[in-house]
Short mmCIF file of C-alpha atoms in Angstrom, two decimals:
data_model
loop_
_atom_site.label_atom_id
_atom_site.label_comp_id
_atom_site.label_asym_id
_atom_site.label_seq_id
_atom_site.Cartn_x
_atom_site.Cartn_y
_atom_site.Cartn_z
CA MET A 121 103.39 88.95 116.42
CA GLN A 122 106.08 91.14 117.91
CA ALA A 123 106.61 94.71 119.06
CA ALA A 124 109.72 96.66 117.98
CA GLY A 125 109.97 99.93 119.88
CA GLN A 126 106.87 101.91 119.04
CA LEU A 127 105.96 99.72 116.07
CA SER A 128 103.65 96.71 116.15
CA LEU A 129 104.12 94.17 113.39
CA LEU A 130 101.73 91.41 112.36
CA ILE A 131 102.88 88.72 109.91
CA ILE A 132 100.40 86.24 108.45
CA PRO A 133 101.55 83.35 106.23
CA MET A 134 99.68 82.52 103.01
CA PHE A 135 99.29 78.84 102.20
CA VAL A 136 98.06 77.01 99.11
CA GLU A 137 97.44 73.31 99.71
CA GLU A 138 99.80 73.34 102.72
CA ASN A 139 102.55 75.00 100.66
CA LEU A 140 103.82 78.39 101.82
CA LEU A 141 103.02 80.92 99.12
CA GLY A 142 104.20 84.07 100.88
CA LEU A 143 103.70 86.38 103.82
CA ILE A 144 101.55 89.40 104.54
CA GLY A 145 103.09 91.91 106.90
CA ILE A 146 101.16 94.76 108.53
CA SER A 147 102.58 97.36 110.89
CA ARG A 148 101.24 100.27 112.90
CA GLU A 149 102.56 102.78 115.35
CA GLY A 150 102.43 101.92 119.01
CA SER A 151 103.15 98.79 120.97
CA SER A 152 99.61 97.61 121.67
CA PRO A 153 98.92 94.04 120.52
CA TYR A 154 96.55 93.27 117.68
CA ARG A 155 93.09 92.22 118.75
CA THR A 156 91.72 88.79 117.92
CA ASP A 157 89.18 90.21 115.48
CA GLU A 158 91.93 92.17 113.68
CA ILE A 159 94.05 89.06 113.33
CA ALA A 160 91.01 87.16 112.04
CA ARG A 161 90.32 89.81 109.37
CA ILE A 162 93.94 89.88 108.18
CA THR A 163 94.03 86.08 108.16
CA ALA A 164 90.86 86.00 106.05
CA LEU A 165 92.44 88.54 103.67
CA ALA A 166 95.58 86.40 103.40
CA GLU A 167 93.47 83.34 102.58
CA GLU A 168 91.54 85.28 99.94
CA ILE A 169 94.74 86.55 98.30
CA ALA A 170 96.26 83.07 98.35
CA SER A 171 93.11 81.65 96.78
CA PHE A 172 93.15 84.32 94.06
CA ILE A 173 96.82 83.67 93.24
CA SER A 174 96.23 79.92 93.17
CA THR A 175 93.22 80.32 90.86
CA ASP A 176 95.17 82.63 88.56
CA ARG A 177 98.05 80.16 88.38
CA ARG A 178 95.66 77.35 87.48
CA ARG A 179 94.08 79.56 84.82
CA GLN A 180 97.47 80.36 83.31
CA LEU A 181 98.40 76.68 83.39
CA THR A 182 95.13 75.77 81.67
CA ILE A 183 95.77 78.37 78.96
CA ALA A 184 99.34 77.12 78.48
CA LEU A 185 98.19 73.50 78.23
CA ALA A 186 95.45 74.43 75.76
CA GLU A 187 97.98 76.29 73.60
CA ARG A 188 100.36 73.35 73.77
CA GLN A 189 97.59 70.97 72.72
CA ARG A 190 96.70 73.28 69.83
CA LEU A 191 100.30 73.35 68.64
CA VAL A 192 100.56 69.56 68.87
CA ARG A 193 97.28 69.16 66.98
CA ASP A 194 98.32 71.65 64.30
CA LEU A 195 101.72 69.99 64.00
CA HIS A 196 100.07 66.62 63.46
CA ASP A 197 97.50 67.96 61.00
CA SER A 198 100.03 69.86 58.90
CA VAL A 199 103.72 68.98 59.08
CA THR A 200 103.30 65.33 60.12
CA GLN A 201 100.75 64.66 57.38
CA LYS A 202 102.92 66.37 54.76
CA LEU A 203 106.00 64.41 55.82
CA TYR A 204 103.98 61.18 55.66
CA SER A 205 102.88 62.11 52.13
CA LEU A 206 106.51 62.84 51.21
CA VAL A 207 107.56 59.39 52.37
CA THR A 208 104.70 57.74 50.48
CA MET A 209 105.41 59.58 47.22
CA THR A 210 109.14 58.87 47.51
CA GLU A 211 108.40 55.16 47.92
CA VAL A 212 106.11 55.21 44.87
CA ALA A 213 108.79 56.92 42.79
CA GLN A 214 111.44 54.46 43.97
CA ALA A 215 109.19 51.50 43.15
CA ARG A 216 108.67 52.78 39.61
CA LEU A 217 112.40 53.26 39.15
CA ASP A 218 113.11 49.76 40.45
CA ALA A 219 110.53 48.29 38.07
CA GLY A 220 112.11 50.03 35.11
CA LEU A 221 110.85 52.95 33.10
CA GLU A 222 107.90 52.25 30.86
CA THR A 223 106.21 54.44 28.31
CA GLY A 224 104.76 57.46 30.10
CA SER A 225 106.64 56.75 33.32
CA GLU A 226 108.82 59.83 32.88
CA VAL A 227 105.77 62.08 32.97
CA ILE A 228 104.42 60.37 36.07
CA LEU A 229 107.78 60.65 37.84
CA VAL A 230 108.03 64.35 37.00
CA GLN A 231 104.58 64.86 38.52
CA ILE A 232 105.54 62.90 41.64
CA PHE A 233 108.78 64.84 42.15
CA SER A 234 106.94 68.11 41.58
CA ARG A 235 104.49 67.20 44.33
CA ILE A 236 107.35 66.14 46.60
CA GLY A 237 108.91 69.58 46.17
CA GLU A 238 105.57 71.29 46.84
CA TYR A 239 104.93 69.30 50.02
CA ALA A 240 108.49 69.89 51.24
CA ARG A 241 108.11 73.65 50.79
CA GLN A 242 104.79 73.59 52.64
CA ALA A 243 106.31 71.60 55.49
CA LEU A 244 109.15 74.13 55.71
CA LYS A 245 106.62 76.98 55.92
CA GLU A 246 104.74 75.20 58.67
CA MET A 247 107.90 74.53 60.68
CA ARG A 248 108.93 78.19 60.50
CA LEU A 249 105.46 79.11 61.69
CA PHE A 250 105.59 76.72 64.64
CA LEU A 251 109.09 77.84 65.64
CA PHE A 252 107.94 81.46 65.70
CA GLU A 253 104.84 80.64 67.74
CA LEU A 254 106.97 78.83 70.32
CA GLN A 255 108.99 81.99 70.94
CA PRO A 256 107.80 84.16 73.85
CA ILE A 257 106.48 87.59 72.94
CA ASN A 258 106.50 90.71 75.09
CA LEU A 259 103.88 93.11 73.79
CA GLU A 260 104.12 95.28 76.88
CA ARG A 261 107.76 96.04 76.16
CA GLU A 262 107.92 95.83 72.36
CA GLY A 263 104.50 97.04 71.26
CA LEU A 264 102.11 95.62 68.67
CA VAL A 265 103.81 97.09 65.59
CA THR A 266 107.24 95.70 66.46
CA ILE A 267 105.88 92.22 67.21
CA LEU A 268 103.90 92.14 63.96
CA ASN A 269 106.99 93.17 61.98
CA GLN A 270 108.96 90.40 63.67
CA ARG A 271 106.30 87.89 62.67
CA LEU A 272 106.26 89.05 59.04
CA ALA A 273 110.05 88.89 58.80
CA ALA A 274 110.36 85.48 60.49
CA VAL A 275 107.53 83.67 58.69
CA GLU A 276 106.02 85.39 55.65
CA GLY A 277 109.32 86.93 54.57
CA ARG A 278 110.89 83.46 54.35
CA ALA A 279 107.89 81.92 52.61
CA ASP A 280 108.13 84.04 49.44
CA ILE A 281 105.11 86.09 50.49
CA LYS A 282 105.45 89.84 49.98
CA ALA A 283 104.26 91.20 53.32
CA ARG A 284 103.88 94.85 54.27
CA LEU A 285 102.76 96.56 57.49
CA LEU A 286 101.50 100.15 57.40
CA ALA A 287 100.93 101.52 60.89
CA ASP A 288 100.16 104.89 62.45
CA ASP A 289 102.39 106.27 65.17
CA ASN A 290 101.50 105.96 68.85
CA ILE A 291 98.50 103.64 68.63
CA SER A 292 96.40 104.23 71.76
CA LEU A 293 95.39 100.76 72.94
CA SER A 294 95.43 98.96 76.25
CA LEU A 295 97.68 95.93 76.59
CA GLU A 296 94.61 93.68 76.62
CA LYS A 297 93.48 94.98 73.24
CA GLU A 298 96.98 94.85 71.77
CA VAL A 299 97.26 91.20 72.80
CA ALA A 300 93.86 90.43 71.24
CA LEU A 301 94.72 92.23 67.99
CA TYR A 302 98.05 90.43 67.77
CA TYR A 303 96.44 87.00 68.05
CA ILE A 304 93.72 88.01 65.60
CA ALA A 305 96.39 89.06 63.10
CA GLN A 306 98.36 85.89 63.79
CA GLU A 307 95.31 83.72 63.15
CA ALA A 308 94.61 85.54 59.89
CA LEU A 309 98.23 85.24 58.77
CA ASN A 310 98.28 81.54 59.64
CA ASN A 311 95.20 80.96 57.50
CA ILE A 312 96.81 82.87 54.63
CA LEU A 313 100.01 80.84 54.91
CA ARG A 314 98.23 77.49 55.05
CA HIS A 315 95.25 77.89 52.76
CA ALA A 316 95.29 81.04 50.62
CA ALA A 317 98.28 80.41 48.30
CA ALA A 318 98.78 84.18 48.43
CA LYS A 319 101.69 86.07 46.88
CA SER A 320 101.25 89.21 48.96
CA VAL A 321 99.60 90.39 52.16
CA ASN A 322 99.10 93.92 53.48
CA ILE A 323 98.38 94.81 57.10
CA HIS A 324 97.02 98.24 58.01
CA LEU A 325 96.93 99.50 61.59
CA LYS A 326 95.23 102.88 61.67
CA GLN A 327 93.69 105.02 64.39
CA GLY A 328 90.92 107.56 64.15
CA LYS A 329 89.48 109.84 66.80
CA VAL A 330 87.73 107.08 68.73
CA ASN A 331 88.63 103.77 67.04
CA VAL A 332 91.61 101.71 65.92
CA LEU A 333 91.38 99.71 62.70
CA LEU A 334 93.28 96.52 61.92
CA GLN A 335 92.99 95.26 58.36
CA ILE A 336 94.63 92.19 56.82
CA GLU A 337 94.30 91.77 53.06
CA ASP A 338 95.74 89.08 50.78
CA ASP A 339 95.61 88.21 47.08
CA GLY A 340 95.06 84.50 47.62
CA CYS A 341 92.40 82.05 46.53
CA GLY A 342 89.66 83.48 48.78
CA PHE A 343 86.70 81.57 50.20
CA ASP A 344 83.01 81.90 51.01
CA PRO A 345 82.88 83.48 54.52
CA LYS A 346 79.23 82.44 54.92
CA ARG A 347 80.25 78.80 55.08
CA ASP A 348 81.46 78.07 58.62
CA ASP A 349 83.01 74.80 57.54
CA LYS A 350 85.36 76.79 55.33
CA GLY A 351 86.08 79.38 57.98
CA GLY A 352 86.96 76.72 60.50
CA MET A 353 88.15 77.14 64.05
CA GLY A 354 90.50 79.97 63.09
CA LEU A 355 87.73 82.40 62.18
CA ARG A 356 85.69 81.38 65.20
CA ASN A 357 88.67 82.12 67.45
CA MET A 358 89.06 85.52 65.81
CA ARG A 359 85.39 86.37 66.33
CA GLU A 360 85.62 85.39 70.00
CA ARG A 361 88.67 87.60 70.57
CA VAL A 362 87.00 90.54 68.84
CA SER A 363 83.90 90.08 70.98
CA GLN A 364 85.97 89.93 74.18
CA ILE A 365 87.40 93.42 73.55
CA GLY A 366 84.10 94.91 72.40
CA GLY A 367 85.11 95.23 68.77
CA LYS A 368 83.60 94.49 65.38
CA MET A 369 84.92 92.28 62.58
CA LYS A 370 84.03 92.17 58.90
CA ILE A 371 85.23 89.59 56.39
CA VAL A 372 85.08 90.25 52.65
CA SER A 373 86.17 87.36 50.44
CA THR A 374 85.33 85.85 47.09
CA PRO A 375 86.70 82.56 45.75
CA GLY A 376 89.63 83.40 43.49
CA LYS A 377 89.81 87.06 44.54
CA GLY A 378 91.53 87.11 47.92
CA THR A 379 90.33 88.05 51.38
CA ARG A 380 90.09 91.23 53.44
CA ILE A 381 89.53 91.07 57.21
CA THR A 382 88.74 94.31 59.05
CA VAL A 383 88.64 94.67 62.83
CA ILE A 384 87.60 97.88 64.62
CA VAL A 385 88.08 98.45 68.36
CA GLY A 386 87.69 101.48 70.61
CA LYS A 387 90.78 103.51 71.48
CA ASP A 388 92.19 103.75 75.00
CA ARG A 389 93.93 106.60 76.71
CA ARG A 390 97.48 105.70 77.50
CA SER A 391 100.01 107.97 79.16
CA LYS A 392 103.09 106.38 77.62
CA ALA A 393 103.06 105.90 73.87
CA ARG A 394 105.19 103.19 72.31
CA PRO A 395 107.45 103.94 69.34
CA ARG A 396 106.60 102.61 65.91
CA TRP A 397 108.99 100.36 64.06
CA ARG A 398 108.93 99.67 60.38
#
């Protein structure tokens, strides 16, 4: 504590596990010293702020670790398994060639090489998906429409899937809801890429007087949404995110006839609208 002219300054350090996190400085007019009870209150405030920052850092670290574990798990379940299958099928084909071609072997080899090509294309799709997910996104700066367009161009556009985004101008959503809608759309697109065998996907982002609608529709193989084992963790994650922002989600799908996912959330007032990109 020190006095500088007619200004009294109080500086309290903030510690987290004996590590200096920062300082809190308080000043007031006059040269009278701070009372013991005043110092105690500011010290308590500094400890509370330090505890909050420490807790938030741990939370962010936990989220980051969970996302990393998910990526590792997905990488193992998809790309690694496909590459293992590629190696196995290549070895089978080589063994048949080494043994000499017998009657009917040509047909079997054609089937094997066809599957090798299919698995290689799937592995390439998965790698593009993982590379995109590893890139940082900045929804606050770019906006939901721009980030979704980047995703469609980087992943679906290179996977021979005709993808289109139709969005209204100046969508009025808080950053929290934009983040949730982005990850909902990402989860839906990931499912389409991995399981639907779709040729096209359309995303609609529309706003009414009180709500914003996000709709993802594909022409893939479809599934029975009533069977949780078919929906898997992806759909459960989507439902959780929708619930967290007070929205509603509806899934319409029939085996062989594609899938349509509709999410509706309440609008937010926002002073600064973000531009739309197409």
